[in-house]
PDB file of C-alpha atoms in Angstrom:
ATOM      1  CA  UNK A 176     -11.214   6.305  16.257  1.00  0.00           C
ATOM      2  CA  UNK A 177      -8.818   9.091  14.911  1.00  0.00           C
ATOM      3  CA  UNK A 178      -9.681  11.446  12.392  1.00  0.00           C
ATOM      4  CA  UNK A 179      -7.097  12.215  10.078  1.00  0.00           C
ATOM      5  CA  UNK A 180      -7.368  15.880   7.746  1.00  0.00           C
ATOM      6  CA  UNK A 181      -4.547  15.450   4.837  1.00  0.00           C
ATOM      7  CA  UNK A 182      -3.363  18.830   3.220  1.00  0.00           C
ATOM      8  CA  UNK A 183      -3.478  19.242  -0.384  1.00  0.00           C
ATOM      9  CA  UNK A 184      -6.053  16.675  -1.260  1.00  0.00           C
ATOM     10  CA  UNK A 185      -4.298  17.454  -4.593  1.00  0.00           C
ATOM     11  CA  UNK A 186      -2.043  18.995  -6.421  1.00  0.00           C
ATOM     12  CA  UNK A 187      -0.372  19.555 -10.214  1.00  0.00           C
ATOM     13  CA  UNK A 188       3.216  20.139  -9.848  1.00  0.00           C
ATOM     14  CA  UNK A 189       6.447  20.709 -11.862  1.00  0.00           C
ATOM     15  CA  UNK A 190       8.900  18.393 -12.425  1.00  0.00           C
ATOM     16  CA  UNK A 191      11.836  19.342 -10.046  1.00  0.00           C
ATOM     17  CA  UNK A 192       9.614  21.247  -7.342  1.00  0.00           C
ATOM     18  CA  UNK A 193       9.133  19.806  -3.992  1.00  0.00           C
ATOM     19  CA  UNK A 194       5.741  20.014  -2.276  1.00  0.00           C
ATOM     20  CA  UNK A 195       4.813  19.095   1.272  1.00  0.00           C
ATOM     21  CA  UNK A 196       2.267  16.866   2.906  1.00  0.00           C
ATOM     22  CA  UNK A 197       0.660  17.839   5.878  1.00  0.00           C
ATOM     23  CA  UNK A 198      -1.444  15.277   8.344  1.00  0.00           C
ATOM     24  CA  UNK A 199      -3.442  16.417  11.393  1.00  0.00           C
ATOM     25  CA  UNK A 200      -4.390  14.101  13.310  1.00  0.00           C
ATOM     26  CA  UNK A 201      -7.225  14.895  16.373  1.00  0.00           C
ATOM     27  CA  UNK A 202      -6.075  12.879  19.108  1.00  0.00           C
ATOM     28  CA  UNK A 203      -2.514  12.166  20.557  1.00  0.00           C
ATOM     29  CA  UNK A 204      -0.961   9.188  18.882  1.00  0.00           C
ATOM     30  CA  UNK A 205       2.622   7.707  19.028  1.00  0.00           C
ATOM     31  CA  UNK A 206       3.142   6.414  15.539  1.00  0.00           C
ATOM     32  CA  UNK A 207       2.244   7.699  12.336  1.00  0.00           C
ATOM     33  CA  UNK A 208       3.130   6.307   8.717  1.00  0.00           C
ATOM     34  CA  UNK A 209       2.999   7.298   5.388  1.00  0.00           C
ATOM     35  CA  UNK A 210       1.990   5.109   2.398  1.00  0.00           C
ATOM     36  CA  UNK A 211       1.847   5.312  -1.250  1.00  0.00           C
ATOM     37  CA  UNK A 212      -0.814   4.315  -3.372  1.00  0.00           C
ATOM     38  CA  UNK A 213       0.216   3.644  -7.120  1.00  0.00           C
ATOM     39  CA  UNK A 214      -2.406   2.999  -9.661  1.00  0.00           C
ATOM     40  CA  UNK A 215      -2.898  -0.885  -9.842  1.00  0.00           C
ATOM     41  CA  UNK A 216      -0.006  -1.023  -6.997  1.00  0.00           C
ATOM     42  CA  UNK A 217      -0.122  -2.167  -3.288  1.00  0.00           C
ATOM     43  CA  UNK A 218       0.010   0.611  -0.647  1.00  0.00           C
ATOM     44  CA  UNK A 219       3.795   0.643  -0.116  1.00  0.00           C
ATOM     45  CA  UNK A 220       5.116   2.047   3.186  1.00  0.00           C
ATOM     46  CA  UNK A 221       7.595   5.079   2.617  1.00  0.00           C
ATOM     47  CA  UNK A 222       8.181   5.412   6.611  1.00  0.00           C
ATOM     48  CA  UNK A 223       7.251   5.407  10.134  1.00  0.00           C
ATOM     49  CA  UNK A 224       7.007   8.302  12.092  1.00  0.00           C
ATOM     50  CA  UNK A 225       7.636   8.551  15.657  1.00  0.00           C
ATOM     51  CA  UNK A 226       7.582  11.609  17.983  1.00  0.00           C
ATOM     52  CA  UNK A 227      10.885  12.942  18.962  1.00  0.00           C
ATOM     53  CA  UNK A 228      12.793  10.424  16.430  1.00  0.00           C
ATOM     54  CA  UNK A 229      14.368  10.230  13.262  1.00  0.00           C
ATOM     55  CA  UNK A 230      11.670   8.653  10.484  1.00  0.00           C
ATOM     56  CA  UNK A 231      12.072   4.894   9.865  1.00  0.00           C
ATOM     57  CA  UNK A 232      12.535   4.137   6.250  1.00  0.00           C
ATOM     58  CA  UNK A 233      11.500   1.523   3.825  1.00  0.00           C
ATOM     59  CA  UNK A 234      13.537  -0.503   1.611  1.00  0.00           C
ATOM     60  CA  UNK A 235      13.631   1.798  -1.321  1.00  0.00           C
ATOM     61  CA  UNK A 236      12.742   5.309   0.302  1.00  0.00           C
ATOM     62  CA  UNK A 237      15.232   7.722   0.918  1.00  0.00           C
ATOM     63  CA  UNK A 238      15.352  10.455   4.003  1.00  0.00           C
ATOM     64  CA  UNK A 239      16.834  12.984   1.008  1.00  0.00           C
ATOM     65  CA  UNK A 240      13.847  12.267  -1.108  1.00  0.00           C
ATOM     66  CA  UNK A 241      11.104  12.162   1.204  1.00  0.00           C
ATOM     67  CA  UNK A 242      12.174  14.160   4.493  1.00  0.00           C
ATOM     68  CA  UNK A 243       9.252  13.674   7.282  1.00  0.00           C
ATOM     69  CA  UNK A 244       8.827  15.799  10.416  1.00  0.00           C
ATOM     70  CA  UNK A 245       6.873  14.757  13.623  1.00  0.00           C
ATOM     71  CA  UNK A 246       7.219  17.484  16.048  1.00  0.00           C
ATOM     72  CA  UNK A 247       4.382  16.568  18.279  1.00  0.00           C
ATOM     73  CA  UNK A 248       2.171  13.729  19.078  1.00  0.00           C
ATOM     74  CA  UNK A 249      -1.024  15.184  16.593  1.00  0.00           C
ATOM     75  CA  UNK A 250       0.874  15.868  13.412  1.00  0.00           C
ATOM     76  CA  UNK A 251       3.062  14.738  11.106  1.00  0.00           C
ATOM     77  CA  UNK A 252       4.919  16.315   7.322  1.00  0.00           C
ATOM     78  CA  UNK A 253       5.647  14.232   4.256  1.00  0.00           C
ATOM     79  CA  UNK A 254       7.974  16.121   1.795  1.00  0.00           C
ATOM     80  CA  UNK A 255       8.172  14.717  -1.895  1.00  0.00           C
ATOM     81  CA  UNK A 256      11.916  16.516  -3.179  1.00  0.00           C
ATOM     82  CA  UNK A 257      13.175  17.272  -6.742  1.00  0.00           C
ATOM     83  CA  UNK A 258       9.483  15.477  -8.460  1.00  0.00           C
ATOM     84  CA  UNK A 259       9.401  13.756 -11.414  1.00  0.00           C
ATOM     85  CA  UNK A 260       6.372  12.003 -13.490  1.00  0.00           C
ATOM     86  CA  UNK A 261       7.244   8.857 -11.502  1.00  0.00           C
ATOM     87  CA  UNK A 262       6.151  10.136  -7.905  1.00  0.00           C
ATOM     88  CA  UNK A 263       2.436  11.031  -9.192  1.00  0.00           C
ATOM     89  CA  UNK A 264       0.564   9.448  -6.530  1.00  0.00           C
ATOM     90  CA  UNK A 265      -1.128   8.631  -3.915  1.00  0.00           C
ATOM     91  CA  UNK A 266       0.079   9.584  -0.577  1.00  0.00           C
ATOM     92  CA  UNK A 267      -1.973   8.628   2.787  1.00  0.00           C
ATOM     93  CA  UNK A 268      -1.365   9.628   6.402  1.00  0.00           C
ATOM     94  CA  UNK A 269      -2.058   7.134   8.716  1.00  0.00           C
ATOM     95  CA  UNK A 270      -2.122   6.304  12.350  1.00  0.00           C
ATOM     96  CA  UNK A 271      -2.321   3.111  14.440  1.00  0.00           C
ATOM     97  CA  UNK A 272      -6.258   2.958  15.580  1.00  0.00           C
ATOM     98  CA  UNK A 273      -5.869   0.726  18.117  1.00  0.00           C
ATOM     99  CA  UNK A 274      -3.752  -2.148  19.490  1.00  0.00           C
ATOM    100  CA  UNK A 275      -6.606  -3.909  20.338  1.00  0.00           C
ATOM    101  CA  UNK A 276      -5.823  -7.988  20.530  1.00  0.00           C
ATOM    102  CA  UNK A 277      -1.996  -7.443  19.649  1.00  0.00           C
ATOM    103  CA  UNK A 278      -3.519  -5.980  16.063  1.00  0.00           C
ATOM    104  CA  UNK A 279      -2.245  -2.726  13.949  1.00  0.00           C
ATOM    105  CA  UNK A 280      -4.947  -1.318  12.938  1.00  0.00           C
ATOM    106  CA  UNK A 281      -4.885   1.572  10.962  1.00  0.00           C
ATOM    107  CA  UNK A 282      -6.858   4.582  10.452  1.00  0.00           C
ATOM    108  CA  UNK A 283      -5.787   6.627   6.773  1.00  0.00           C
ATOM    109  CA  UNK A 284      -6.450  10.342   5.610  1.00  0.00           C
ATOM    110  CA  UNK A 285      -8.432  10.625   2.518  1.00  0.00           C
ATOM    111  CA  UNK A 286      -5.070  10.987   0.793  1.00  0.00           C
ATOM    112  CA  UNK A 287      -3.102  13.544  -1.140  1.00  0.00           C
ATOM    113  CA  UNK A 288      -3.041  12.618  -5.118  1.00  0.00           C
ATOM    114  CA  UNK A 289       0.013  14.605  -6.834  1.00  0.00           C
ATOM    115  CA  UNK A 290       0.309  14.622 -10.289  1.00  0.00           C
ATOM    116  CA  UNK A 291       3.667  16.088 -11.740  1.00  0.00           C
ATOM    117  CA  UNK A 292       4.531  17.220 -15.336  1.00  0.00           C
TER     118      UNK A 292
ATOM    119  CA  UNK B 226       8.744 -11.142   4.958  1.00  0.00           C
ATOM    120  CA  UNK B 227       4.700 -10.844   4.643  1.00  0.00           C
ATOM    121  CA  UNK B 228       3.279 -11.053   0.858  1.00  0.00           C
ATOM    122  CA  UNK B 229      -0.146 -10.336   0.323  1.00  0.00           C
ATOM    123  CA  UNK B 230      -1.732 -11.417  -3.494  1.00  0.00           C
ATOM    124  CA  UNK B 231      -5.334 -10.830  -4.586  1.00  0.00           C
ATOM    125  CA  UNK B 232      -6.625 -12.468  -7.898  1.00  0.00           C
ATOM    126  CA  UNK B 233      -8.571 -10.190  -9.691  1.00  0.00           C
ATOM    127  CA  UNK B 234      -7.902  -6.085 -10.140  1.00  0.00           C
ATOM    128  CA  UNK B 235     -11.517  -5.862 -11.051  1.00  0.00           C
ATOM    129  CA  UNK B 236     -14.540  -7.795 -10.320  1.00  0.00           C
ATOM    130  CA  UNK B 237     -18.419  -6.961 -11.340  1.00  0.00           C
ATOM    131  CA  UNK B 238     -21.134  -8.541  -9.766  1.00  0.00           C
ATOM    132  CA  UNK B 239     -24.967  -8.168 -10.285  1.00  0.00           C
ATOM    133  CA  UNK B 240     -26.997  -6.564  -6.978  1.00  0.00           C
ATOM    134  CA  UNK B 241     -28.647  -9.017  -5.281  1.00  0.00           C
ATOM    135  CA  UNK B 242     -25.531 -11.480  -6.184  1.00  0.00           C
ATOM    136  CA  UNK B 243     -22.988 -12.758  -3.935  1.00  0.00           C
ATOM    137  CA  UNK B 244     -19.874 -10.990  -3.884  1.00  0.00           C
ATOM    138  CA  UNK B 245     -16.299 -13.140  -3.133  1.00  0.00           C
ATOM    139  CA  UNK B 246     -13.202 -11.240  -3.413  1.00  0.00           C
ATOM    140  CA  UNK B 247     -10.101 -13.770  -3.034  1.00  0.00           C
ATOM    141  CA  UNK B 248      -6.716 -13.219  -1.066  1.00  0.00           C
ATOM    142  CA  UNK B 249      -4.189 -15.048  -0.181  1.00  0.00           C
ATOM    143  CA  UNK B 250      -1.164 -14.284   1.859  1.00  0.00           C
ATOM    144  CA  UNK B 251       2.383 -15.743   2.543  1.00  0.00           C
ATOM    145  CA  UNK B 252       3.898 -16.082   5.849  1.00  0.00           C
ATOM    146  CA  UNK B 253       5.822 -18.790   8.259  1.00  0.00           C
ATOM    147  CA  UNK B 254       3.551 -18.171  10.733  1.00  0.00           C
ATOM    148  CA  UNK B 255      -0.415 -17.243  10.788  1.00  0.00           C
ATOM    149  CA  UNK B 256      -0.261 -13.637  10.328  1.00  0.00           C
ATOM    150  CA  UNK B 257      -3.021 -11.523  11.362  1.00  0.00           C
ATOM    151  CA  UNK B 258      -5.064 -10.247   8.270  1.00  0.00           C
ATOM    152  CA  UNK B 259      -7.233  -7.058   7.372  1.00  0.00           C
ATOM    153  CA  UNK B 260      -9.681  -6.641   4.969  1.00  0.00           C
ATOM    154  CA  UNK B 261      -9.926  -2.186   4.267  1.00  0.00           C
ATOM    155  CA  UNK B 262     -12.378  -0.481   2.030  1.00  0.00           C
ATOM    156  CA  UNK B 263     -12.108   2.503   0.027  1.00  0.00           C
ATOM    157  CA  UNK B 264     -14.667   4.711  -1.359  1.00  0.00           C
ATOM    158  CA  UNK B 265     -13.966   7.263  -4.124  1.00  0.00           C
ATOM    159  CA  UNK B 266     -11.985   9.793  -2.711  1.00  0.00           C
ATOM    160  CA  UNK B 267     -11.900   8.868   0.884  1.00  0.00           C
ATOM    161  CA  UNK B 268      -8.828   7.110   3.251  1.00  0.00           C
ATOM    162  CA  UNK B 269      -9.020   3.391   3.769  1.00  0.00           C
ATOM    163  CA  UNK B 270     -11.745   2.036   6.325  1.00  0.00           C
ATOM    164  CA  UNK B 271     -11.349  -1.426   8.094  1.00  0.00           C
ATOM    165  CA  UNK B 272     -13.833  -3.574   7.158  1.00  0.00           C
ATOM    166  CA  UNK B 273     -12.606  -6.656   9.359  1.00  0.00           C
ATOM    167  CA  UNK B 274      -9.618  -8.706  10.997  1.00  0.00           C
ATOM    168  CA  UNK B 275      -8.703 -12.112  11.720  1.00  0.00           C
ATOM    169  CA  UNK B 276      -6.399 -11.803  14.944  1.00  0.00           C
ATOM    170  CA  UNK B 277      -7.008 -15.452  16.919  1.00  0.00           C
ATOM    171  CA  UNK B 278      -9.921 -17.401  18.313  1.00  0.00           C
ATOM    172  CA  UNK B 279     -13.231 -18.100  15.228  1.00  0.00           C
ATOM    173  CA  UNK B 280     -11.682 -18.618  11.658  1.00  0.00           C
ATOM    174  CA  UNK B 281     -14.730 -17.069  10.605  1.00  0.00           C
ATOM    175  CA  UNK B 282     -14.817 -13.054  11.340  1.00  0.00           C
ATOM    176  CA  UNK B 283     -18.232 -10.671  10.667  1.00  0.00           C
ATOM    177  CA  UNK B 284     -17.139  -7.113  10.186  1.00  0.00           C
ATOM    178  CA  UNK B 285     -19.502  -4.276   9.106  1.00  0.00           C
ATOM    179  CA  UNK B 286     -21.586  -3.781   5.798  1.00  0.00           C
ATOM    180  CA  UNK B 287     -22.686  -7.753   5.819  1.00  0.00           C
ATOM    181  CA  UNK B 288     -19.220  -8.596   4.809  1.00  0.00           C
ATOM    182  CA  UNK B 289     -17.703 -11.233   6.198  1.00  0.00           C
ATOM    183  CA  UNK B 290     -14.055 -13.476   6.002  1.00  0.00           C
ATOM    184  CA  UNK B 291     -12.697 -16.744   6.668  1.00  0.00           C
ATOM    185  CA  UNK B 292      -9.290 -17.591   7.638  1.00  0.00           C
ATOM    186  CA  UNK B 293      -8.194 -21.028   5.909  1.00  0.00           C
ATOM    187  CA  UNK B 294      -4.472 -21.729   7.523  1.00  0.00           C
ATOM    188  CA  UNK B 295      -3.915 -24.835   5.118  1.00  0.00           C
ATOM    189  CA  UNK B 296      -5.131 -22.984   1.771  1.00  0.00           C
ATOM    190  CA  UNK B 297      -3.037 -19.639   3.177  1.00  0.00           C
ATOM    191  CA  UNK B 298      -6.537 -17.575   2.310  1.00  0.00           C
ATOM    192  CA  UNK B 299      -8.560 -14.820   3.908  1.00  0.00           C
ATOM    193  CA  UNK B 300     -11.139 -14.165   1.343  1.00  0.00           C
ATOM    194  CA  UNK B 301     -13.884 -11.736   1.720  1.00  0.00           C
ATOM    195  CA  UNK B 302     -18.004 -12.430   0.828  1.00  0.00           C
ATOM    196  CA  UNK B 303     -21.248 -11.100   1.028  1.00  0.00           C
ATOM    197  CA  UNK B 304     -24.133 -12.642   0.337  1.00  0.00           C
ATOM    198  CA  UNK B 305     -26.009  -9.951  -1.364  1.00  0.00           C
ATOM    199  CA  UNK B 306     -24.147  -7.473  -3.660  1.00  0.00           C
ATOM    200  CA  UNK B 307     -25.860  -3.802  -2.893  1.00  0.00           C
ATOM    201  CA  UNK B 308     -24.807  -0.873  -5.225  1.00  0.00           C
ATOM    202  CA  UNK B 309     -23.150   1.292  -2.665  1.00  0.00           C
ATOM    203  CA  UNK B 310     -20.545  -1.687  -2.152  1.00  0.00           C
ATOM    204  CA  UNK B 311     -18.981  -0.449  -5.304  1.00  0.00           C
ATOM    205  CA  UNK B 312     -15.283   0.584  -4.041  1.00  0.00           C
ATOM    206  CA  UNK B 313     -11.732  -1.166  -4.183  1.00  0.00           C
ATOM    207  CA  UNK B 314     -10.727  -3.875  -1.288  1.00  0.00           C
ATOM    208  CA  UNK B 315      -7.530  -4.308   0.144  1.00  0.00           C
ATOM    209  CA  UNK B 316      -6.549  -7.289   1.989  1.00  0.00           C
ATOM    210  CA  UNK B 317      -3.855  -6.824   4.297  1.00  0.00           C
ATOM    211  CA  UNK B 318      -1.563  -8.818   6.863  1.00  0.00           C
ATOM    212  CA  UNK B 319       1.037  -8.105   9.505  1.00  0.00           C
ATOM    213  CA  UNK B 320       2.754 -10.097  11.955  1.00  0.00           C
ATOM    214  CA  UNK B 321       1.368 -10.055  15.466  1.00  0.00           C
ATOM    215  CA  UNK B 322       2.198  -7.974  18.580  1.00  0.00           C
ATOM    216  CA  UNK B 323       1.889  -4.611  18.913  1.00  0.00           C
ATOM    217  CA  UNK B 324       3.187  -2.297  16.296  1.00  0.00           C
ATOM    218  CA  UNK B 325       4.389  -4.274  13.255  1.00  0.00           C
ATOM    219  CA  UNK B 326       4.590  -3.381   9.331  1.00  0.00           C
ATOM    220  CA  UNK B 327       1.472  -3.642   8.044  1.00  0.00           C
ATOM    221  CA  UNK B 328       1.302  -4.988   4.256  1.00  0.00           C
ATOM    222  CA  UNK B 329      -1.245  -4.473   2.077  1.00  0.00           C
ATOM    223  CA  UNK B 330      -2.292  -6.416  -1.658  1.00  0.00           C
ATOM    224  CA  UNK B 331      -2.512  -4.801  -4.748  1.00  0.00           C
ATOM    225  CA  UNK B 332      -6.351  -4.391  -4.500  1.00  0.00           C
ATOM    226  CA  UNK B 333      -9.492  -5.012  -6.253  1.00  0.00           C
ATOM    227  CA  UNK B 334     -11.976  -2.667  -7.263  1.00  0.00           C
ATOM    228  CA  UNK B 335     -15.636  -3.950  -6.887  1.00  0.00           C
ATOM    229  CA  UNK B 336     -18.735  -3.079  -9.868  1.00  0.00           C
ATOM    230  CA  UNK B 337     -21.858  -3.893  -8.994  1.00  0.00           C
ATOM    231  CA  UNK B 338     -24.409  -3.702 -11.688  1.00  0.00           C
ATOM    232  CA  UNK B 339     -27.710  -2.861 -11.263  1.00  0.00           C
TER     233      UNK B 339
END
């Protein structure tokens, strides 16, 4: 399977900075996503990523507040804009492992946890 | 849409004791299910699905999960706790074919006590 490197692993910021996720990925692969992981929250899905396209957003996520690149098939930016406290998170790469029996399965980055004062 | 709800943020079992983490998901139609485990600073590893075919699905680690259509369930045992199963569990579901939105529950975070 993929192996996903996630750049920071973490990070203090200041409120009203921006700060931007990078996720390498090893192997050519046509859709990435990005998640957020809230403490005592479900991983929510900010976006999917495709190759050559314009990000697919979530209900709730913004293009203004999280702008994501994809400008080849092994890599992929997440950019958090204007932080406040409330975006301290979790963020996670992650890439479909397989499509084995009609199944998404993902493979995730060991995450980027931002923390911003 | 898919909703995914586990009972139980936190649940502490003794080594050597069986562990049963409960999920249950909401859907028209049989979704396929994930459970994904994640150590302490690490990404989220698949620990099993449920796509078609045996309700009963064996993934890695001894774990193991059971798809109950009529009690909307997919919850995760194994028989014997050991201390390096201490992480959190997320179940998760998506709708089948190909590509679709995967969604995951809230998780919950597994002690095992020596």
């Amino acid at each position: 399977s993929a192996v996903i490197s996630q750049k920071p692993s973490r990070d203090i910021c200041q409120r009203g900075t921006s700060l931007t996720i990078q996720c390498q990925v090893d192997s050519q692969v046509t859709m990435m996503f990005w998640y957020r992981q809230q403490p005592g929250q479900s991983l929510t899905l900010i976006a999917t990523a495709n190759q050559g396209s314009e990000a697919t957003y979530e209900s709730g996520f913004v293009i203004d507040k999280f702008p994501i690149s994809r400008p080849n098939l092994t890599f992929s930016t997440l950019t958090v804009s204007n932080m406040s406290p409330e975006d301290s998170s979790i963020y996670l790469c992650s890439v479909s492992r397989d499509i084995d029996s009609g199944a998404n399965v993902l493979t995730f980055g060991a995450g980027s946890r931002l923390t911003v004062l | 849409a898919q909703s995914v709800t586990q009972l139980g943020s936190h649940v502490s079992v003794s080594e050597g004791a069986l562990v049963l983490l409960r999920c249950n998901y909401s859907s028209s139609v049989p979704p396929y299910l994930f459970w994904y485990v994640q150590y302490p600073n690490q990404g989220l590893q698949l620990l099993l699905k449920y796509t078609t075919g045996a309700t009963l699905v064996k993934g890695i680690n001894g774990f193991e999960a059971e798809f109950k259509k009529s009690e909307t369930s997919f919850h995760l045992t194994k028989p014997s706790a050991h201390m390096s199963d201490a992480a959190e569990y997320f179940c998760a579901a998506s709708s089948s074919g190909g590509y679709q939105k995967v969604t995951f529950g809230t998780g919950t975070k597994l002690q095992v006590i020596p």
